[in-house]
Amino acid sequence: LIGETLSGRLTGYLTRRDGNIDNLYDDRSFQNQHKGGLRGQLLWAPSENFSSRLIYEYADAHEDCCVFLLTSYRETIRQRDAYIEYQREPVNPYARQVQYDSQVSIEMHQKAVSNEINWSFGDNRDTTLTSISAWRDWRFVPYNDDATSRELVPLSGSINNHQQWSQELRLARKQGEVDLVGGLFLIEQQLEALDRFVVGKDLIPWAFGGILRDVTGLPLTQSNSGLLFDLVAPGENAAGTANLTRGEQTSRSGALFGSLDWHLTPRFDATFGLRYTRELKKGSVVRTRTASNTGGTVDPNDPASLPQLPGALFETLGIADPRNLTLGLILDQVIGAPYSRATSYDEGQFSGQFALGYQLSPAVRSYLSIGHGYKAGGINLGVTGDSVKETFEPETATSFELGLKSQFFRRRLGINLAAYHSLVRNYQALTFDNEPTLFPNPAQVNLLNVGKVRLQGLELETRARPLSWLSLRAGGSYGRAVTVDFKNAPDEDARTSTKDLSGRRLYNAPIVTATGGIEVTRALADNVEAYGAFDSSYRSDYYGTVERGRGSEIAAYTLSNLRIGLKHARGIEVSAWVRNLFNEDYIAAINPIYGVGDYGAVLGDQRTYGLTARLELR
């Protein structure tokens, strides 16, 4: 912008995509994409010793998301559906069909500013002072459905507002054969969450209907027992009632850190690093309930309102509807009672690393690293109980890695190999609200500590360029992640955190992954290059939830992509591409619908193809 003193860069993106899941209820489509963002940068470098880089970014999304396709639900849910005479779609997530009768969408807004300043000084500018100041604001608003076309929970979801400020000061110096770095990092975060749960008119009969059918052994339904049931538990009276859970947390963290890289000989290096982190958190959780619709609206001439006639009779007599005296107790059992607490958390921990590197030959380098990592504990901002505590402990990991990095034939062939072993104590895993309510909160808003987790395995990476126009790559890993000590896992049958998964595979941890690809480039004319690429990746089966519940298994899958394009030296590029070339059906993630044991899938994209044009203005 001004010689070599001031430079700028502006980038943006805009994504529009139609939905790929059909709603049988009203012919809507879900899982569309409607998002965009902008990022601007200014780099001011008035001298060789000083630079300042200012970045601003903004992102926005409005999408009809997120829809979960049934993979499993318990017999309890089947009995409840049978009572209100509701028939779900078959368990077949790859049909990409749902029955949703209310709004399903998300809104996301994000903005951030950061500034990085570097000042070099001293003899030969061998000392550099770096300052990084940053601010970020993030807001997320979801609208979720109850995964049916009945009025169970017409609205749910947690609105999140998050802000953070951070400052890092870092001093780096090269002193002979030693590189030194030391610094300070400070961050403050503020989180406000509002979890909404609105009761529909069908929730109470649905929640108790399965119990009635189970206890009596009779084929009871709303048609043959609804009037008597409504005298005791009027679903219409509860409609519109909302549980609102407000969670707030302020976190302040500071860390001192330092590292030393010592080049003992031209072939032998040693690295030492140490960090001390201090965390202070204060949080509160308050759940309140709005007033219910006492009595409802009744038209004696409307047969559909006959279950509400007793309420109209009490109103005519000028006395309170006695059913509302017990409605609060019923709602306590269905969705939970009012709740509040305030919690604080304070801790400090050391973490660090020691590593050795040795050049075995000009082409092969070996290394050994030993590290002790740390992830802070904190406060659960959801309702907690006996098996999920108000706070969770810090997670610590001690890890060992041994590896080789090599390059042969003038860097035309590279092979990297690594073996690792990590032992994690108090592994932090997302879990559920464990209240004994008939309609548990399906959101994974709390953390529990897994006593001990062991991760170990091998990783291999290769790349080759046998010809100037041909590039090949391949890699893979074999790993075993095991919950060595895990006696407090959620149990989908007992609905308590008493399931013993000690010695079992950790969730979200496939045993085998592999990837490979080939790329070809050819010059067609002056400044014009054509290219083509094919890549494929494989992931073995694994469980998608911490409790390894039935229906939470994710089968192995392979994805392949293809692209071809033309590129001009002046910054013009056009390409055609196909993702998921062989149209593989696969599950990307598993989410709870009604709590532990009832699951829905987030499906990966089907075969997608398109054109991309790119222009760089220089």
Coordinates of C-alpha atoms in Angstrom, one line a residue:
L1 CA 0.0 0.0 0.0
I2 CA 2.9 2.4 0.8
G3 CA 6.2 1.1 -0.6
E4 CA 7.4 -1.7 1.6
T5 CA 6.3 0.0 4.7
L6 CA 2.5 -0.7 4.7
S7 CA 0.9 -3.8 3.2
G8 CA -2.6 -5.1 3.3
R9 CA -4.6 -8.2 2.6
L10 CA -8.3 -8.7 2.4
T11 CA -9.9 -12.1 2.1
G12 CA -13.6 -13.2 2.2
Y13 CA -15.8 -16.2 1.7
L14 CA -19.4 -16.9 1.0
T15 CA -21.0 -20.3 1.1
R16 CA -24.5 -21.2 -0.1
R17 CA -25.8 -24.8 -0.3
D18 CA -29.2 -26.4 -0.3
G19 CA -30.2 -28.9 2.4
N20 CA -29.8 -32.7 1.9
I21 CA -32.2 -34.0 4.5
D22 CA -36.0 -34.1 3.7
N23 CA -38.6 -33.3 6.2
L24 CA -41.7 -35.5 5.7
Y25 CA -43.8 -33.2 7.8
D26 CA -43.8 -30.1 5.6
D27 CA -41.4 -30.7 2.7
R28 CA -38.7 -28.5 4.1
S29 CA -35.0 -29.4 3.6
F30 CA -32.5 -29.3 6.4
Q31 CA -28.7 -29.0 6.7
N32 CA -28.3 -26.2 4.2
Q33 CA -25.4 -23.8 4.4
H34 CA -25.6 -20.1 4.5
K35 CA -22.5 -18.5 5.9
G36 CA -19.8 -16.0 5.1
G37 CA -16.9 -14.1 6.5
L38 CA -14.3 -11.4 6.0
R39 CA -10.7 -11.0 7.2
G40 CA -8.6 -7.9 6.8
Q41 CA -4.9 -7.5 7.6
L42 CA -2.5 -4.6 7.8
L43 CA 1.3 -5.1 8.2
W44 CA 3.3 -2.0 9.1
A45 CA 7.0 -2.4 8.9
P46 CA 8.7 1.0 9.1
S47 CA 12.2 -0.6 9.6
E48 CA 13.9 -4.0 9.5
N49 CA 13.7 -4.1 13.3
F50 CA 10.0 -3.4 13.9
S51 CA 6.7 -4.7 12.5
S52 CA 3.1 -4.5 13.6
R53 CA 0.4 -6.8 12.1
L54 CA -3.2 -5.9 12.8
I55 CA -6.0 -8.4 11.9
Y56 CA -9.8 -8.0 12.0
E57 CA -12.2 -10.8 11.2
Y58 CA -15.9 -11.3 11.1
A59 CA -18.0 -14.5 10.4
D60 CA -21.7 -15.1 10.2
A61 CA -23.9 -18.1 9.7
H62 CA -27.6 -18.8 9.4
E63 CA -28.4 -22.4 8.7
D64 CA -31.4 -24.8 8.9
C65 CA -29.3 -27.1 11.1
C66 CA -28.8 -29.4 13.0
V67 CA -30.8 -32.5 12.3
F68 CA -30.0 -35.9 13.8
L69 CA -31.2 -39.0 12.1
L70 CA -32.2 -41.9 14.3
T71 CA -29.8 -44.7 14.8
S72 CA -31.2 -46.2 18.0
Y73 CA -33.9 -45.6 20.7
R74 CA -34.9 -47.5 23.7
E75 CA -38.0 -49.6 24.4
T76 CA -39.1 -46.9 26.8
I77 CA -39.4 -44.4 23.9
R78 CA -41.3 -47.0 21.8
Q79 CA -43.9 -47.4 24.6
R80 CA -44.3 -43.6 25.0
D81 CA -44.8 -43.2 21.2
A82 CA -47.4 -46.0 21.3
Y83 CA -49.4 -44.3 24.0
I84 CA -49.8 -41.0 22.1
E85 CA -50.3 -43.1 18.9
Y86 CA -47.3 -41.8 17.1
Q87 CA -45.3 -43.7 14.5
R88 CA -41.7 -42.7 13.9
E89 CA -39.8 -43.1 10.7
P90 CA -37.9 -46.4 10.5
V91 CA -34.3 -46.4 11.9
N92 CA -32.5 -45.8 8.6
P93 CA -30.3 -42.7 8.8
Y94 CA -29.2 -43.1 5.2
A95 CA -32.7 -42.5 4.0
R96 CA -32.1 -38.8 5.1
Q97 CA -35.7 -38.3 6.2
V98 CA -37.1 -36.8 9.4
Q99 CA -40.4 -35.6 10.8
Y100 CA -39.9 -32.2 12.5
D101 CA -42.7 -29.8 13.1
S102 CA -40.9 -26.8 14.6
Q103 CA -38.0 -24.5 13.8
V104 CA -34.6 -26.1 13.4
S105 CA -31.8 -23.6 12.8
I106 CA -28.6 -22.1 14.1
E107 CA -27.2 -18.6 14.1
M108 CA -23.6 -17.8 14.7
H109 CA -21.8 -14.4 14.8
Q110 CA -18.1 -14.0 15.5
K111 CA -15.7 -11.1 15.4
A112 CA -12.1 -10.7 16.5
V113 CA -9.2 -8.2 16.6
S114 CA -5.6 -9.0 17.2
N115 CA -2.3 -7.2 17.0
E116 CA 1.2 -8.7 16.9
I117 CA 4.2 -6.5 17.4
N118 CA 7.8 -7.7 16.9
W119 CA 10.8 -5.6 17.8
S120 CA 14.3 -6.9 17.2
F121 CA 17.3 -5.3 18.9
G122 CA 20.8 -6.1 20.2
D123 CA 23.9 -7.2 18.3
N124 CA 22.9 -8.6 15.0
R125 CA 19.2 -8.2 16.1
D126 CA 19.6 -11.5 18.0
T127 CA 16.9 -10.5 20.6
T128 CA 13.2 -10.2 19.7
L129 CA 10.4 -8.9 21.9
T130 CA 6.9 -10.0 20.8
S131 CA 3.6 -8.7 22.0
I132 CA 0.3 -10.3 20.9
S133 CA -2.9 -8.6 22.0
A134 CA -6.3 -10.2 21.1
W135 CA -10.0 -9.9 21.6
R136 CA -12.8 -12.2 20.4
D137 CA -16.6 -12.2 20.6
W138 CA -18.7 -15.2 19.8
R139 CA -22.5 -15.7 19.9
F140 CA -24.4 -18.9 19.1
V141 CA -28.2 -19.3 19.0
P142 CA -29.7 -22.7 18.3
Y143 CA -33.3 -23.7 17.8
N144 CA -33.8 -27.5 18.2
D145 CA -36.8 -29.8 17.6
D146 CA -37.7 -32.9 19.6
A147 CA -37.2 -35.1 16.6
T148 CA -41.0 -35.8 16.1
S149 CA -44.0 -34.2 14.5
R150 CA -45.8 -34.0 17.9
E151 CA -45.6 -31.2 20.4
L152 CA -43.2 -32.7 23.0
V153 CA -40.5 -30.0 23.2
P154 CA -41.2 -27.4 20.5
L155 CA -38.1 -25.4 21.4
S156 CA -34.8 -26.3 23.1
G157 CA -31.2 -25.3 22.8
S158 CA -28.5 -23.3 24.6
I159 CA -27.7 -19.7 23.6
N160 CA -24.0 -19.0 24.2
N161 CA -22.3 -15.6 24.4
H162 CA -18.5 -15.7 24.9
Q163 CA -15.9 -13.0 25.0
Q164 CA -12.2 -13.3 25.7
W165 CA -9.2 -11.0 26.0
S166 CA -5.6 -12.2 25.9
Q167 CA -2.1 -10.7 26.1
E168 CA 1.2 -12.5 25.5
L169 CA 4.6 -11.0 26.0
R170 CA 7.5 -13.1 24.7
L171 CA 11.3 -12.5 24.6
A172 CA 13.5 -14.7 22.4
R173 CA 17.3 -14.5 22.3
K174 CA 20.0 -16.4 20.4
Q175 CA 23.1 -16.8 22.5
G176 CA 25.8 -18.7 20.8
E177 CA 24.6 -22.4 20.5
V178 CA 21.6 -21.7 22.7
D179 CA 18.2 -20.4 21.8
L180 CA 16.2 -19.0 24.7
V181 CA 12.5 -18.0 24.9
G182 CA 10.6 -16.7 28.0
G183 CA 7.3 -15.1 28.4
L184 CA 4.0 -14.3 30.1
F185 CA 0.5 -15.2 28.9
L186 CA -2.7 -13.7 30.4
I187 CA -6.3 -14.4 29.3
E188 CA -9.8 -13.5 30.7
Q189 CA -12.9 -15.3 29.4
Q190 CA -16.6 -14.5 30.1
L191 CA -19.3 -17.0 29.2
E192 CA -23.1 -16.5 29.4
A193 CA -25.3 -19.5 28.5
L194 CA -29.1 -19.7 28.5
D195 CA -30.5 -23.2 28.1
R196 CA -34.2 -23.2 27.0
F197 CA -36.6 -26.1 27.3
V198 CA -40.2 -25.4 26.3
V199 CA -42.9 -28.0 27.2
G200 CA -45.4 -28.9 24.5
K201 CA -49.0 -30.2 25.1
D202 CA -48.0 -33.8 24.3
L203 CA -45.0 -34.1 26.6
I204 CA -46.7 -35.1 29.9
P205 CA -49.0 -37.8 28.3
W206 CA -46.0 -39.0 26.3
A207 CA -43.7 -39.1 29.3
F208 CA -46.1 -41.0 31.6
G209 CA -47.9 -43.0 28.9
G210 CA -45.1 -45.6 28.5
I211 CA -45.1 -46.1 32.3
L212 CA -48.8 -46.8 32.3
R213 CA -48.5 -49.3 29.4
D214 CA -45.6 -51.0 31.2
V215 CA -47.1 -51.1 34.7
T216 CA -50.6 -52.3 33.6
G217 CA -49.5 -54.5 30.7
L218 CA -52.5 -53.1 28.8
P219 CA -52.4 -51.5 25.3
L220 CA -53.3 -48.1 26.6
T221 CA -53.4 -45.1 24.3
Q222 CA -54.7 -41.5 24.4
S223 CA -57.8 -42.7 22.5
N224 CA -58.9 -45.2 25.1
S225 CA -57.5 -43.6 28.3
G226 CA -56.7 -40.0 27.6
L227 CA -59.7 -38.4 29.3
L228 CA -59.0 -40.1 32.6
F229 CA -55.3 -39.4 32.3
D230 CA -55.9 -35.7 31.6
L231 CA -57.9 -35.4 34.9
V232 CA -54.6 -36.2 36.7
A233 CA -52.0 -34.8 34.4
P234 CA -53.3 -32.2 32.0
G235 CA -50.8 -31.9 29.2
E236 CA -52.5 -28.8 27.8
N237 CA -52.1 -27.0 31.1
A238 CA -48.3 -27.5 30.9
A239 CA -48.0 -26.3 27.3
G240 CA -45.8 -23.3 27.0
T241 CA -44.0 -23.9 30.4
A242 CA -40.3 -23.4 30.0
N243 CA -37.3 -24.4 32.0
L244 CA -34.6 -21.7 31.7
T245 CA -31.1 -22.5 32.9
R246 CA -28.7 -19.7 33.1
G247 CA -25.0 -20.4 33.4
E248 CA -22.4 -17.7 33.8
Q249 CA -18.6 -18.1 34.3
T250 CA -15.7 -15.8 34.5
S251 CA -12.2 -17.3 34.0
R252 CA -8.9 -15.7 34.6
S253 CA -5.7 -17.5 33.7
G254 CA -2.0 -16.5 33.8
A255 CA 1.1 -18.5 32.7
L256 CA 4.8 -18.1 32.9
F257 CA 6.8 -20.1 30.4
G258 CA 10.3 -20.6 29.1
S259 CA 12.3 -22.9 26.8
L260 CA 15.9 -23.6 25.9
D261 CA 17.2 -25.1 22.7
W262 CA 20.8 -26.2 23.1
H263 CA 22.8 -27.2 20.0
L264 CA 25.4 -29.3 21.8
T265 CA 27.1 -30.4 18.6
P266 CA 26.3 -30.0 14.9
R267 CA 24.5 -33.4 15.2
F268 CA 23.0 -33.3 18.7
D269 CA 20.3 -31.0 20.1
A270 CA 18.5 -30.8 23.4
T271 CA 15.3 -28.9 24.3
F272 CA 14.0 -28.1 27.7
G273 CA 10.6 -26.3 28.3
L274 CA 8.7 -25.4 31.5
R275 CA 5.4 -23.7 32.1
Y276 CA 3.4 -22.8 35.2
T277 CA -0.3 -22.0 34.7
R278 CA -2.7 -20.5 37.3
E279 CA -6.5 -20.7 36.8
L280 CA -9.3 -18.9 38.7
K281 CA -12.9 -19.5 37.7
K282 CA -16.2 -18.3 39.2
G283 CA -19.5 -19.6 37.9
S284 CA -23.2 -19.9 38.7
V285 CA -26.1 -22.0 37.5
V286 CA -29.7 -21.0 38.0
R287 CA -32.7 -22.9 36.6
T288 CA -36.2 -21.3 36.8
R289 CA -39.6 -22.2 35.4
T290 CA -42.0 -19.9 33.7
A291 CA -45.7 -19.9 34.8
S292 CA -47.7 -22.6 33.1
N293 CA -50.9 -22.2 31.1
T294 CA -53.5 -22.8 33.9
G295 CA -56.6 -24.2 32.4
G296 CA -55.9 -23.7 28.8
T297 CA -58.4 -22.3 26.3
V298 CA -61.6 -24.3 26.0
D299 CA -64.5 -24.2 23.5
P300 CA -67.3 -26.5 24.8
N301 CA -68.6 -26.8 21.2
D302 CA -65.2 -28.1 20.0
P303 CA -65.0 -31.9 20.4
A304 CA -61.2 -31.6 20.3
S305 CA -61.2 -29.7 23.6
L306 CA -63.3 -32.2 25.5
P307 CA -60.3 -33.3 27.7
Q308 CA -60.3 -29.7 29.0
L309 CA -64.0 -29.6 30.0
P310 CA -63.2 -30.3 33.7
G311 CA -60.9 -27.2 33.7
A312 CA -63.8 -25.1 32.2
L313 CA -66.1 -26.5 34.9
F314 CA -63.8 -25.4 37.7
E315 CA -63.5 -22.0 36.1
T316 CA -67.3 -21.6 36.0
L317 CA -67.5 -22.5 39.7
G318 CA -65.0 -19.8 40.4
I319 CA -62.4 -22.1 42.1
A320 CA -58.9 -23.0 41.2
D321 CA -58.3 -26.0 39.0
P322 CA -56.9 -28.5 41.6
R323 CA -54.9 -30.2 38.8
N324 CA -52.6 -27.2 38.7
L325 CA -51.8 -27.8 42.4
T326 CA -50.0 -31.0 41.3
L327 CA -48.7 -29.7 37.9
G328 CA -45.6 -28.3 39.5
L329 CA -44.7 -31.7 41.1
I330 CA -45.4 -33.5 37.8
L331 CA -43.1 -31.1 35.9
D332 CA -40.5 -31.7 38.5
Q333 CA -40.5 -35.3 37.6
V334 CA -40.7 -34.7 33.9
I335 CA -38.2 -31.9 33.2
G336 CA -36.7 -31.1 36.6
A337 CA -37.2 -28.7 39.5
P338 CA -35.8 -25.2 40.0
Y339 CA -32.1 -25.3 40.8
S340 CA -29.3 -22.9 41.7
R341 CA -25.7 -22.9 42.9
A342 CA -22.6 -20.7 42.8
T343 CA -19.2 -22.4 42.5
S344 CA -15.6 -21.2 42.4
Y345 CA -12.5 -23.0 41.3
D346 CA -8.8 -22.2 41.8
E347 CA -5.7 -24.3 40.8
G348 CA -2.2 -24.1 39.5
Q349 CA -0.1 -26.7 37.6
F350 CA 3.3 -27.2 36.0
S351 CA 3.8 -28.6 32.6
G352 CA 6.9 -29.2 30.5
Q353 CA 8.9 -31.0 27.9
F354 CA 12.3 -32.5 27.4
A355 CA 13.5 -33.6 23.9
L356 CA 16.7 -34.9 22.3
G357 CA 17.5 -34.9 18.6
Y358 CA 20.3 -36.6 16.9
Q359 CA 21.4 -36.6 13.2
L360 CA 22.2 -40.2 12.5
S361 CA 23.3 -39.4 8.9
P362 CA 22.8 -36.5 6.5
A363 CA 19.5 -38.1 5.5
V364 CA 18.2 -39.5 8.8
R365 CA 17.4 -37.7 12.0
S366 CA 16.1 -39.3 15.2
Y367 CA 14.4 -37.8 18.2
L368 CA 13.0 -38.6 21.6
S369 CA 10.6 -36.4 23.6
I370 CA 9.1 -36.7 27.0
G371 CA 6.3 -34.4 28.0
H372 CA 4.0 -33.6 30.8
G373 CA 0.8 -31.8 29.6
Y374 CA -2.0 -30.2 31.5
K375 CA -5.6 -29.2 30.8
A376 CA -7.3 -27.1 33.5
G377 CA -10.2 -28.3 35.5
G378 CA -13.3 -26.2 36.0
I379 CA -16.9 -25.8 36.7
N380 CA -19.8 -27.7 35.2
L381 CA -22.4 -25.2 34.1
G382 CA -25.3 -27.7 33.9
V383 CA -27.4 -29.3 36.5
T384 CA -25.4 -31.8 38.4
G385 CA -26.1 -34.7 40.8
D386 CA -24.5 -37.5 42.7
S387 CA -22.4 -38.9 39.9
V388 CA -21.5 -35.7 38.1
K389 CA -20.0 -33.2 40.4
E390 CA -20.1 -29.4 40.4
T391 CA -16.5 -29.2 39.3
F392 CA -14.1 -31.5 37.4
E393 CA -10.5 -32.2 38.0
P394 CA -7.5 -31.1 35.8
E395 CA -6.4 -33.5 33.1
T396 CA -2.7 -34.4 33.0
A397 CA -0.9 -36.4 30.4
T398 CA 2.6 -37.9 30.5
S399 CA 3.8 -38.8 27.0
F400 CA 6.8 -40.4 25.3
E401 CA 7.5 -40.3 21.6
L402 CA 10.4 -41.8 19.6
G403 CA 10.8 -41.2 16.0
L404 CA 12.8 -40.9 12.8
K405 CA 12.6 -38.3 10.0
S406 CA 14.4 -39.0 6.8
Q407 CA 14.9 -37.6 3.3
F408 CA 16.6 -39.6 0.5
F409 CA 17.5 -39.1 -3.2
R410 CA 17.9 -35.4 -3.0
R411 CA 14.7 -35.0 -1.1
R412 CA 12.7 -36.9 -3.7
L413 CA 11.7 -39.5 -1.0
G414 CA 10.7 -38.7 2.6
I415 CA 9.8 -41.3 5.3
N416 CA 8.8 -40.4 8.8
L417 CA 8.1 -42.9 11.6
A418 CA 6.9 -42.3 15.1
A419 CA 6.0 -44.5 18.1
Y420 CA 4.1 -42.9 21.0
H421 CA 2.8 -43.8 24.5
S422 CA 0.7 -41.5 26.7
L423 CA -0.9 -42.0 30.1
V424 CA -3.7 -39.6 30.9
R425 CA -5.1 -39.1 34.4
N426 CA -8.5 -37.6 35.0
Y427 CA -9.3 -37.6 31.3
Q428 CA -12.1 -35.1 30.7
A429 CA -15.1 -36.4 28.8
L430 CA -18.4 -34.8 28.0
T431 CA -21.3 -36.4 29.7
F432 CA -25.0 -35.9 30.4
D433 CA -27.2 -34.2 32.9
N434 CA -27.8 -37.2 35.3
E435 CA -31.0 -35.9 36.9
P436 CA -33.6 -38.8 37.4
T437 CA -36.2 -37.0 35.3
L438 CA -38.5 -38.7 32.8
F439 CA -37.2 -36.4 30.0
P440 CA -33.5 -36.0 30.6
N441 CA -31.6 -33.1 29.0
P442 CA -29.9 -34.7 26.0
A443 CA -27.2 -31.9 25.8
Q444 CA -23.7 -32.9 26.8
V445 CA -23.2 -29.9 29.0
N446 CA -21.2 -31.4 31.9
L447 CA -17.7 -33.0 32.2
L448 CA -16.7 -36.0 34.1
N449 CA -13.2 -37.4 34.8
V450 CA -12.2 -40.8 33.5
G451 CA -9.7 -42.2 36.0
K452 CA -7.0 -43.2 33.6
V453 CA -6.6 -43.5 29.8
R454 CA -3.7 -45.1 27.9
L455 CA -2.9 -44.2 24.3
Q456 CA -0.2 -45.9 22.3
G457 CA 0.6 -46.6 18.7
L458 CA 2.6 -46.1 15.5
E459 CA 2.4 -43.5 12.8
L460 CA 4.0 -43.7 9.3
E461 CA 4.2 -40.9 6.7
T462 CA 5.8 -41.2 3.3
R463 CA 6.0 -38.8 0.3
A464 CA 7.7 -39.2 -3.0
R465 CA 8.4 -37.2 -6.1
P466 CA 9.9 -39.7 -8.6
L467 CA 9.4 -37.3 -11.5
S468 CA 9.2 -33.5 -11.6
W469 CA 5.5 -33.7 -12.6
L470 CA 4.4 -36.5 -10.3
S471 CA 3.9 -36.4 -6.5
L472 CA 2.8 -39.4 -4.3
R473 CA 2.0 -39.6 -0.6
A474 CA 0.8 -42.2 1.8
G475 CA 0.5 -42.5 5.5
G476 CA -1.2 -44.5 8.2
S477 CA -1.5 -45.0 11.9
Y478 CA -2.3 -47.9 14.3
G479 CA -3.3 -46.9 17.8
R480 CA -4.8 -48.4 20.9
A481 CA -6.7 -46.0 23.1
V482 CA -8.0 -47.7 26.3
T483 CA -9.9 -46.5 29.3
V484 CA -7.7 -48.2 31.9
D485 CA -9.8 -47.0 34.8
F486 CA -13.4 -46.0 34.0
K487 CA -15.9 -47.1 36.6
N488 CA -18.2 -44.1 36.4
A489 CA -19.4 -44.2 32.8
P490 CA -23.0 -43.3 32.0
D491 CA -25.3 -46.4 31.8
E492 CA -28.0 -46.2 29.1
D493 CA -30.2 -48.8 30.9
A494 CA -29.9 -47.7 34.5
R495 CA -29.5 -44.0 33.7
T496 CA -26.8 -43.7 36.3
S497 CA -23.1 -43.1 35.9
T498 CA -22.2 -46.6 37.2
K499 CA -21.2 -48.4 34.0
D500 CA -17.7 -50.0 34.3
L501 CA -15.8 -49.5 31.0
S502 CA -12.3 -50.2 32.5
G503 CA -10.1 -51.9 29.9
R504 CA -12.4 -51.0 27.0
R505 CA -11.6 -48.9 23.9
L506 CA -11.9 -45.1 24.3
Y507 CA -14.6 -43.5 22.3
N508 CA -13.8 -41.5 19.2
A509 CA -10.6 -43.5 18.7
P510 CA -10.4 -45.6 15.6
I511 CA -7.7 -48.3 15.7
V512 CA -6.5 -47.8 12.1
T513 CA -6.4 -44.7 9.9
A514 CA -4.8 -44.5 6.4
T515 CA -4.5 -41.9 3.7
G516 CA -2.9 -41.7 0.3
G517 CA -2.8 -39.5 -2.8
I518 CA -1.4 -38.7 -6.2
E519 CA -0.9 -35.4 -7.9
V520 CA 0.1 -34.7 -11.5
T521 CA 1.1 -31.3 -12.9
R522 CA 2.0 -30.4 -16.5
A523 CA 2.9 -27.2 -18.2
L524 CA 0.6 -26.5 -21.1
A525 CA 2.0 -23.1 -22.3
D526 CA 3.8 -20.1 -21.0
N527 CA 2.6 -19.4 -17.5
V528 CA -0.2 -22.0 -17.7
E529 CA -0.2 -25.2 -15.7
A530 CA -2.7 -28.1 -15.6
Y531 CA -3.0 -30.3 -12.6
G532 CA -5.0 -33.3 -11.4
A533 CA -5.2 -35.0 -8.0
F534 CA -6.8 -38.0 -6.4
D535 CA -6.7 -38.7 -2.6
S536 CA -8.4 -41.3 -0.4
S537 CA -8.6 -41.8 3.3
Y538 CA -9.8 -44.7 5.5
R539 CA -10.9 -44.8 9.1
S540 CA -11.8 -48.0 11.0
D541 CA -14.9 -48.4 13.2
Y542 CA -15.2 -46.7 16.6
Y543 CA -17.8 -45.6 19.2
G544 CA -19.1 -42.0 18.9
T545 CA -20.2 -41.5 22.6
V546 CA -18.4 -41.7 25.9
E547 CA -20.6 -44.5 27.2
R548 CA -20.3 -46.7 24.1
G549 CA -24.1 -47.1 24.0
R550 CA -26.0 -49.3 21.7
G551 CA -26.6 -47.5 18.4
S552 CA -23.5 -45.2 18.9
E553 CA -21.2 -47.3 16.8
I554 CA -19.7 -45.6 13.7
A555 CA -18.8 -48.1 11.0
A556 CA -15.5 -48.0 9.1
Y557 CA -15.5 -45.9 5.9
T558 CA -13.3 -44.7 3.0
L559 CA -13.6 -41.3 1.4
S560 CA -12.1 -40.4 -2.0
N561 CA -11.8 -37.0 -3.7
L562 CA -10.8 -36.0 -7.2
R563 CA -9.9 -32.6 -8.7
I564 CA -8.5 -31.2 -12.0
G565 CA -7.7 -27.6 -12.8
L566 CA -5.8 -24.9 -14.7
K567 CA -3.5 -22.3 -13.0
H568 CA -2.0 -19.2 -14.5
A569 CA 1.0 -17.5 -13.1
R570 CA -0.9 -14.2 -12.8
G571 CA -3.0 -15.6 -10.0
I572 CA -6.0 -17.0 -12.0
E573 CA -7.1 -20.6 -11.2
V574 CA -10.1 -22.7 -12.3
S575 CA -10.8 -26.2 -11.0
A576 CA -13.5 -28.9 -11.1
W577 CA -13.8 -31.2 -8.2
V578 CA -15.7 -34.2 -6.8
R579 CA -15.8 -34.9 -3.1
N580 CA -16.9 -38.4 -1.8
L581 CA -16.3 -39.7 -5.3
F582 CA -17.8 -43.1 -4.7
N583 CA -20.8 -41.7 -2.8
E584 CA -20.0 -43.5 0.4
D585 CA -22.7 -43.5 3.2
Y586 CA -21.0 -42.6 6.5
I587 CA -21.7 -41.1 9.9
A588 CA -19.6 -38.2 10.9
A589 CA -20.8 -38.0 14.5
I590 CA -23.4 -39.4 17.0
N591 CA -25.5 -37.2 19.2
P592 CA -28.0 -37.9 22.0
I593 CA -31.7 -37.2 21.3
Y594 CA -33.4 -37.9 24.7
G595 CA -30.4 -38.7 26.7
V596 CA -28.2 -41.8 27.2
G597 CA -29.3 -44.6 24.9
D598 CA -31.3 -42.6 22.3
Y599 CA -29.1 -41.5 19.4
G600 CA -29.1 -39.6 16.2
A601 CA -26.5 -39.4 13.5
V602 CA -24.8 -36.4 11.8
L603 CA -24.3 -37.8 8.3
G604 CA -21.3 -37.0 6.1
D605 CA -22.0 -35.4 2.8
Q606 CA -23.0 -37.4 -0.2
R607 CA -21.1 -37.1 -3.5
T608 CA -20.7 -33.4 -4.1
Y609 CA -19.2 -31.8 -7.2
G610 CA -18.6 -28.3 -8.4
L611 CA -16.4 -25.7 -9.9
T612 CA -14.1 -23.3 -8.1
A613 CA -12.6 -20.0 -9.6
R614 CA -9.9 -18.1 -7.8
L615 CA -8.4 -14.7 -8.5
E616 CA -5.4 -13.1 -6.7
L617 CA -4.9 -9.4 -7.2
R618 CA -1.2 -8.6 -6.8

